[in-house]
Amino acid sequence: MQQEELFKELVSHCKEYGFIYPSSEIYDGLGGIYDYGPMGAELKSNIREYWWKAMVQLHENIVGIDSAIFMHPKIWKASGHVDAFNDPLIDNKDSKKRYRADQLIEGEIDRLEAKIEKEVEKARKRFENFDEALFRSTNPRVLEWAKRAEDISKRLANAMKANDMAAVKALIDELEIADPESGSRNWTEVRQFNLMFSTQLSNIAGEEGKLYLRPETAQGIFVNFLNVLKTSRQKVPFGIAQVGKAFRNEIVARQFIFRMREFEQMEMQFFVRPGTEMEWYEYWKARRMAWHQAVTPAAKLRFKDHDNLAHYANAAVDVQYEFPFGFKELEGIHSRTDFDLGSHQALSGRKLQYFDPETNEHYVPYVVETSVGLDRMFLAILSTGYTEETVPDAQGEDSSRVVLRIPPALAPVKCAVLPLVRNKEELVGKAREIFDRLKFHFMCQYDEKDAIGRRYRRQDAVGTPYCITIDFQTLQDDTVTIRERDSMQQERIPVARVVDIVREKTDMVRLLERL
Ligand code: ATP
């Protein structure tokens, strides 16, 4: 199946099985905003827990906080968001559609890269003993496209860095980029658009009372740096972690939960001695990649260095995941120097410094930040796990199933308890008794409706790793069958062992031990 089709299937699956609903649906929805249903809320909470445990519980030198969404408006002045948290916006005069100008240009780069990949694949089929590296470095067409892509990418980066919107527009004209929907090239000028949502305090009128919904959680960490330093007995190097909502008035909120206007971030700021930041940057790159690889195949992940470094960063890389619409940013790892603490120190007049007992100096620490979107992580886990396959049914005939092969520790429901039939009181009673015991240990579901095969399929579709079936033999010898989601293998085990077996396979400890 084409990736595009697969993505559509995934989106409707998310709705049908209670993972994600469009927000305010009975009022026809609200662009770029989504709600998480019963299964989605569980999966999201498990991903959040995996992150929190990996960062806070496993690192003695990282502590967590939970700061407020509203903060003093000066914070966003100091951080640079009021003046520079912009995206370049362009309107098409014919279709009246609005786009991000940089993304239109990046689309051209993606197109050239896709052409290169196609050419490589064609050659791979044509030649025996195909030497891909040699082909890429010598084939004239590939070289020309690669050079063009690099050239466009550099020009875009330079224009963005110089805040030169006329140069961005010139690039759109020169590349003859048309509105993807209408084909029209009748564009407005490019202008900068600030992405922060604002609201108003009740007791202060005018600009003074203008508040912003935080566009990132990080600033809540920076402004609490001294509080945490004083109250946690941490010493540099140490980190502060936080998970929470962030809000961005994205110009184009597309691709489902990949780009939303309200989303959740999992961020950690690691405070280090100036001059040691590149070591820590490398350290955190490796640690974060290991975290991803424990739940996502390595082939679907890659690092991508930033072409366009923010003025305060001295290194920045994205962890990209191969979404059904291509490799895109999942997490950002940034070496942010002392920019944020330094700016807050200057604007607030408070000293945001650390006295280093080893060097006997005061300094503003440097910061290495890791920032991953919880919703993007959710989409990555579902995209990797979503599988449509043909399997034999109980009679040995081919039947199709959708199964979410997600890591058992992240699965919304760990175990389903199913009486073989529902019209036998003893079976139902026994199944209820087992369910009432298991629910203290895991998220479980009890299900007695429909034939057993259909119940298995329902659990496969939400990624439940284990189904426990209670049958007539159970009443005689206190054994049940346990069915494993991916292999569909069934085994007979004593009821007394169910908790241990399910825990062994689904416990988050197993994931954390791999880090
Ligand atoms: P992009 O380039 O995709 O807009 P960004 O570079 O602006 O992302 P950061 O500011 O580095 O993103 O934010 C850190 C993380 O927060 C991102 O890696 C992403 O996972 C998540 N994130 C950012 N914007 C959104 C959004 N609109 N919807 C969902 N997640 C987001």
PDB file of C-alpha atoms in Angstrom, residues 34-139:
ATOM      1  CA  TYR A  34      -7.123  17.330  18.377  1.00  0.00           C
ATOM      2  CA  ASP A  35      -8.487  15.436  21.377  1.00  0.00           C
ATOM      3  CA  TYR A  36      -7.141  12.155  22.667  1.00  0.00           C
ATOM      4  CA  GLY A  37      -9.719   9.396  23.282  1.00  0.00           C
ATOM      5  CA  PRO A  38      -9.587   6.581  25.856  1.00  0.00           C
ATOM      6  CA  MET A  39      -6.880   4.563  24.060  1.00  0.00           C
ATOM      7  CA  GLY A  40      -4.971   7.669  23.035  1.00  0.00           C
ATOM      8  CA  ALA A  41      -4.898   9.031  26.563  1.00  0.00           C
ATOM      9  CA  GLU A  42      -3.383   5.764  27.824  1.00  0.00           C
ATOM     10  CA  LEU A  43      -0.766   5.537  25.069  1.00  0.00           C
ATOM     11  CA  LYS A  44       0.172   9.171  25.507  1.00  0.00           C
ATOM     12  CA  SER A  45       0.493   8.767  29.241  1.00  0.00           C
ATOM     13  CA  ASN A  46       2.749   5.711  28.768  1.00  0.00           C
ATOM     14  CA  ILE A  47       5.050   7.581  26.359  1.00  0.00           C
ATOM     15  CA  ARG A  48       5.193  10.465  28.824  1.00  0.00           C
ATOM     16  CA  GLU A  49       6.072   8.042  31.620  1.00  0.00           C
ATOM     17  CA  TYR A  50       8.763   6.407  29.480  1.00  0.00           C
ATOM     18  CA  TRP A  51      10.348   9.809  28.873  1.00  0.00           C
ATOM     19  CA  TRP A  52      10.035  10.967  32.487  1.00  0.00           C
ATOM     20  CA  LYS A  53      11.511   7.783  33.904  1.00  0.00           C
ATOM     21  CA  ALA A  54      14.329   7.708  31.354  1.00  0.00           C
ATOM     22  CA  MET A  55      15.249  11.340  32.038  1.00  0.00           C
ATOM     23  CA  VAL A  56      14.385  12.022  35.691  1.00  0.00           C
ATOM     24  CA  GLN A  57      14.321   8.648  37.419  1.00  0.00           C
ATOM     25  CA  LEU A  58      17.416   7.255  35.684  1.00  0.00           C
ATOM     26  CA  HIS A  59      19.522  10.391  36.100  1.00  0.00           C
ATOM     27  CA  GLU A  60      20.460  11.425  39.616  1.00  0.00           C
ATOM     28  CA  ASN A  61      21.413  14.811  38.241  1.00  0.00           C
ATOM     29  CA  ILE A  62      18.078  15.610  36.588  1.00  0.00           C
ATOM     30  CA  VAL A  63      15.027  16.838  38.467  1.00  0.00           C
ATOM     31  CA  GLY A  64      11.552  17.541  37.161  1.00  0.00           C
ATOM     32  CA  ILE A  65       9.278  20.561  37.525  1.00  0.00           C
ATOM     33  CA  ASP A  66       5.800  21.524  36.387  1.00  0.00           C
ATOM     34  CA  SER A  67       5.650  25.240  35.706  1.00  0.00           C
ATOM     35  CA  ALA A  68       2.585  27.295  34.768  1.00  0.00           C
ATOM     36  CA  ILE A  69       1.526  27.921  31.188  1.00  0.00           C
ATOM     37  CA  PHE A  70       1.130  31.661  31.817  1.00  0.00           C
ATOM     38  CA  MET A  71       4.276  33.540  32.683  1.00  0.00           C
ATOM     39  CA  HIS A  72       5.306  37.155  33.012  1.00  0.00           C
ATOM     40  CA  PRO A  73       5.183  38.743  29.538  1.00  0.00           C
ATOM     41  CA  LYS A  74       8.759  40.028  29.897  1.00  0.00           C
ATOM     42  CA  ILE A  75       9.926  36.416  29.731  1.00  0.00           C
ATOM     43  CA  TRP A  76       8.961  36.285  26.063  1.00  0.00           C
ATOM     44  CA  LYS A  77      10.728  39.556  25.415  1.00  0.00           C
ATOM     45  CA  ALA A  78      13.941  38.257  26.983  1.00  0.00           C
ATOM     46  CA  SER A  79      13.735  34.915  25.193  1.00  0.00           C
ATOM     47  CA  GLY A  80      13.399  36.642  21.829  1.00  0.00           C
ATOM     48  CA  HIS A  81       9.952  35.220  21.103  1.00  0.00           C
ATOM     49  CA  VAL A  82       8.160  38.580  20.942  1.00  0.00           C
ATOM     50  CA  ASP A  83      10.559  39.897  18.323  1.00  0.00           C
ATOM     51  CA  ALA A  84      11.604  36.816  16.446  1.00  0.00           C
ATOM     52  CA  PHE A  85       9.325  33.809  16.917  1.00  0.00           C
ATOM     53  CA  ASN A  86       8.046  34.202  13.393  1.00  0.00           C
ATOM     54  CA  ASP A  87       7.382  32.104  10.347  1.00  0.00           C
ATOM     55  CA  PRO A  88       7.369  33.519   6.814  1.00  0.00           C
ATOM     56  CA  LEU A  89       3.814  33.666   5.503  1.00  0.00           C
ATOM     57  CA  ILE A  90       2.623  33.909   1.924  1.00  0.00           C
ATOM     58  CA  ASP A  91      -0.920  34.030   0.499  1.00  0.00           C
ATOM     59  CA  ASN A  92      -2.054  32.901  -2.884  1.00  0.00           C
ATOM     60  CA  LYS A  93      -4.242  35.648  -4.328  1.00  0.00           C
ATOM     61  CA  ASP A  94      -6.316  33.287  -6.470  1.00  0.00           C
ATOM     62  CA  SER A  95      -6.974  30.366  -4.134  1.00  0.00           C
ATOM     63  CA  LYS A  96      -6.865  32.552  -0.984  1.00  0.00           C
ATOM     64  CA  LYS A  97      -4.846  29.773   0.602  1.00  0.00           C
ATOM     65  CA  ARG A  98      -2.136  30.604   3.085  1.00  0.00           C
ATOM     66  CA  TYR A  99       1.253  28.868   3.166  1.00  0.00           C
ATOM     67  CA  ARG A 100       4.586  28.941   4.935  1.00  0.00           C
ATOM     68  CA  ALA A 101       6.946  30.318   2.319  1.00  0.00           C
ATOM     69  CA  ASP A 102       9.940  28.351   3.638  1.00  0.00           C
ATOM     70  CA  GLN A 103       7.960  25.112   3.451  1.00  0.00           C
ATOM     71  CA  LEU A 104       7.026  25.747  -0.168  1.00  0.00           C
ATOM     72  CA  ILE A 105      10.722  26.083  -0.962  1.00  0.00           C
ATOM     73  CA  GLU A 106      11.610  23.038   1.142  1.00  0.00           C
ATOM     74  CA  GLY A 107       9.034  21.149  -0.925  1.00  0.00           C
ATOM     75  CA  GLU A 108      11.191  21.845  -3.998  1.00  0.00           C
ATOM     76  CA  ILE A 109      14.235  20.463  -2.191  1.00  0.00           C
ATOM     77  CA  ASP A 110      12.243  17.347  -1.213  1.00  0.00           C
ATOM     78  CA  ARG A 111      11.192  16.936  -4.841  1.00  0.00           C
ATOM     79  CA  LEU A 112      14.816  17.009  -6.024  1.00  0.00           C
ATOM     80  CA  GLU A 113      15.813  14.545  -3.328  1.00  0.00           C
ATOM     81  CA  ALA A 114      12.974  12.219  -4.336  1.00  0.00           C
ATOM     82  CA  LYS A 115      14.193  12.374  -7.948  1.00  0.00           C
ATOM     83  CA  ILE A 116      17.667  11.377  -6.817  1.00  0.00           C
ATOM     84  CA  GLU A 117      16.323   8.431  -4.806  1.00  0.00           C
ATOM     85  CA  LYS A 118      14.263   7.280  -7.794  1.00  0.00           C
ATOM     86  CA  GLU A 119      17.305   7.419 -10.060  1.00  0.00           C
ATOM     87  CA  VAL A 120      19.355   5.417  -7.537  1.00  0.00           C
ATOM     88  CA  GLU A 121      16.619   2.784  -7.275  1.00  0.00           C
ATOM     89  CA  LYS A 122      16.398   2.525 -11.079  1.00  0.00           C
ATOM     90  CA  ALA A 123      20.142   2.001 -11.329  1.00  0.00           C
ATOM     91  CA  ARG A 124      20.100  -0.548  -8.502  1.00  0.00           C
ATOM     92  CA  LYS A 125      17.689  -2.666 -10.540  1.00  0.00           C
ATOM     93  CA  ARG A 126      19.721  -2.236 -13.737  1.00  0.00           C
ATOM     94  CA  PHE A 127      23.212  -3.114 -12.554  1.00  0.00           C
ATOM     95  CA  GLU A 128      24.510  -6.199 -10.843  1.00  0.00           C
ATOM     96  CA  ASN A 129      27.014  -5.472  -8.029  1.00  0.00           C
ATOM     97  CA  PHE A 130      25.628  -1.951  -7.833  1.00  0.00           C
ATOM     98  CA  ASP A 131      27.970   0.484  -6.072  1.00  0.00           C
ATOM     99  CA  GLU A 132      25.597   3.084  -4.660  1.00  0.00           C
ATOM    100  CA  ALA A 133      28.248   5.458  -3.328  1.00  0.00           C
ATOM    101  CA  LEU A 134      30.067   5.490  -6.673  1.00  0.00           C
ATOM    102  CA  PHE A 135      26.818   6.068  -8.555  1.00  0.00           C
ATOM    103  CA  ARG A 136      25.827   8.955  -6.300  1.00  0.00           C
ATOM    104  CA  SER A 137      29.217  10.610  -6.660  1.00  0.00           C
ATOM    105  CA  THR A 138      29.549  10.235 -10.445  1.00  0.00           C
ATOM    106  CA  ASN A 139      26.154  10.145 -12.155  1.00  0.00           C
TER     107      ASN A 139
END
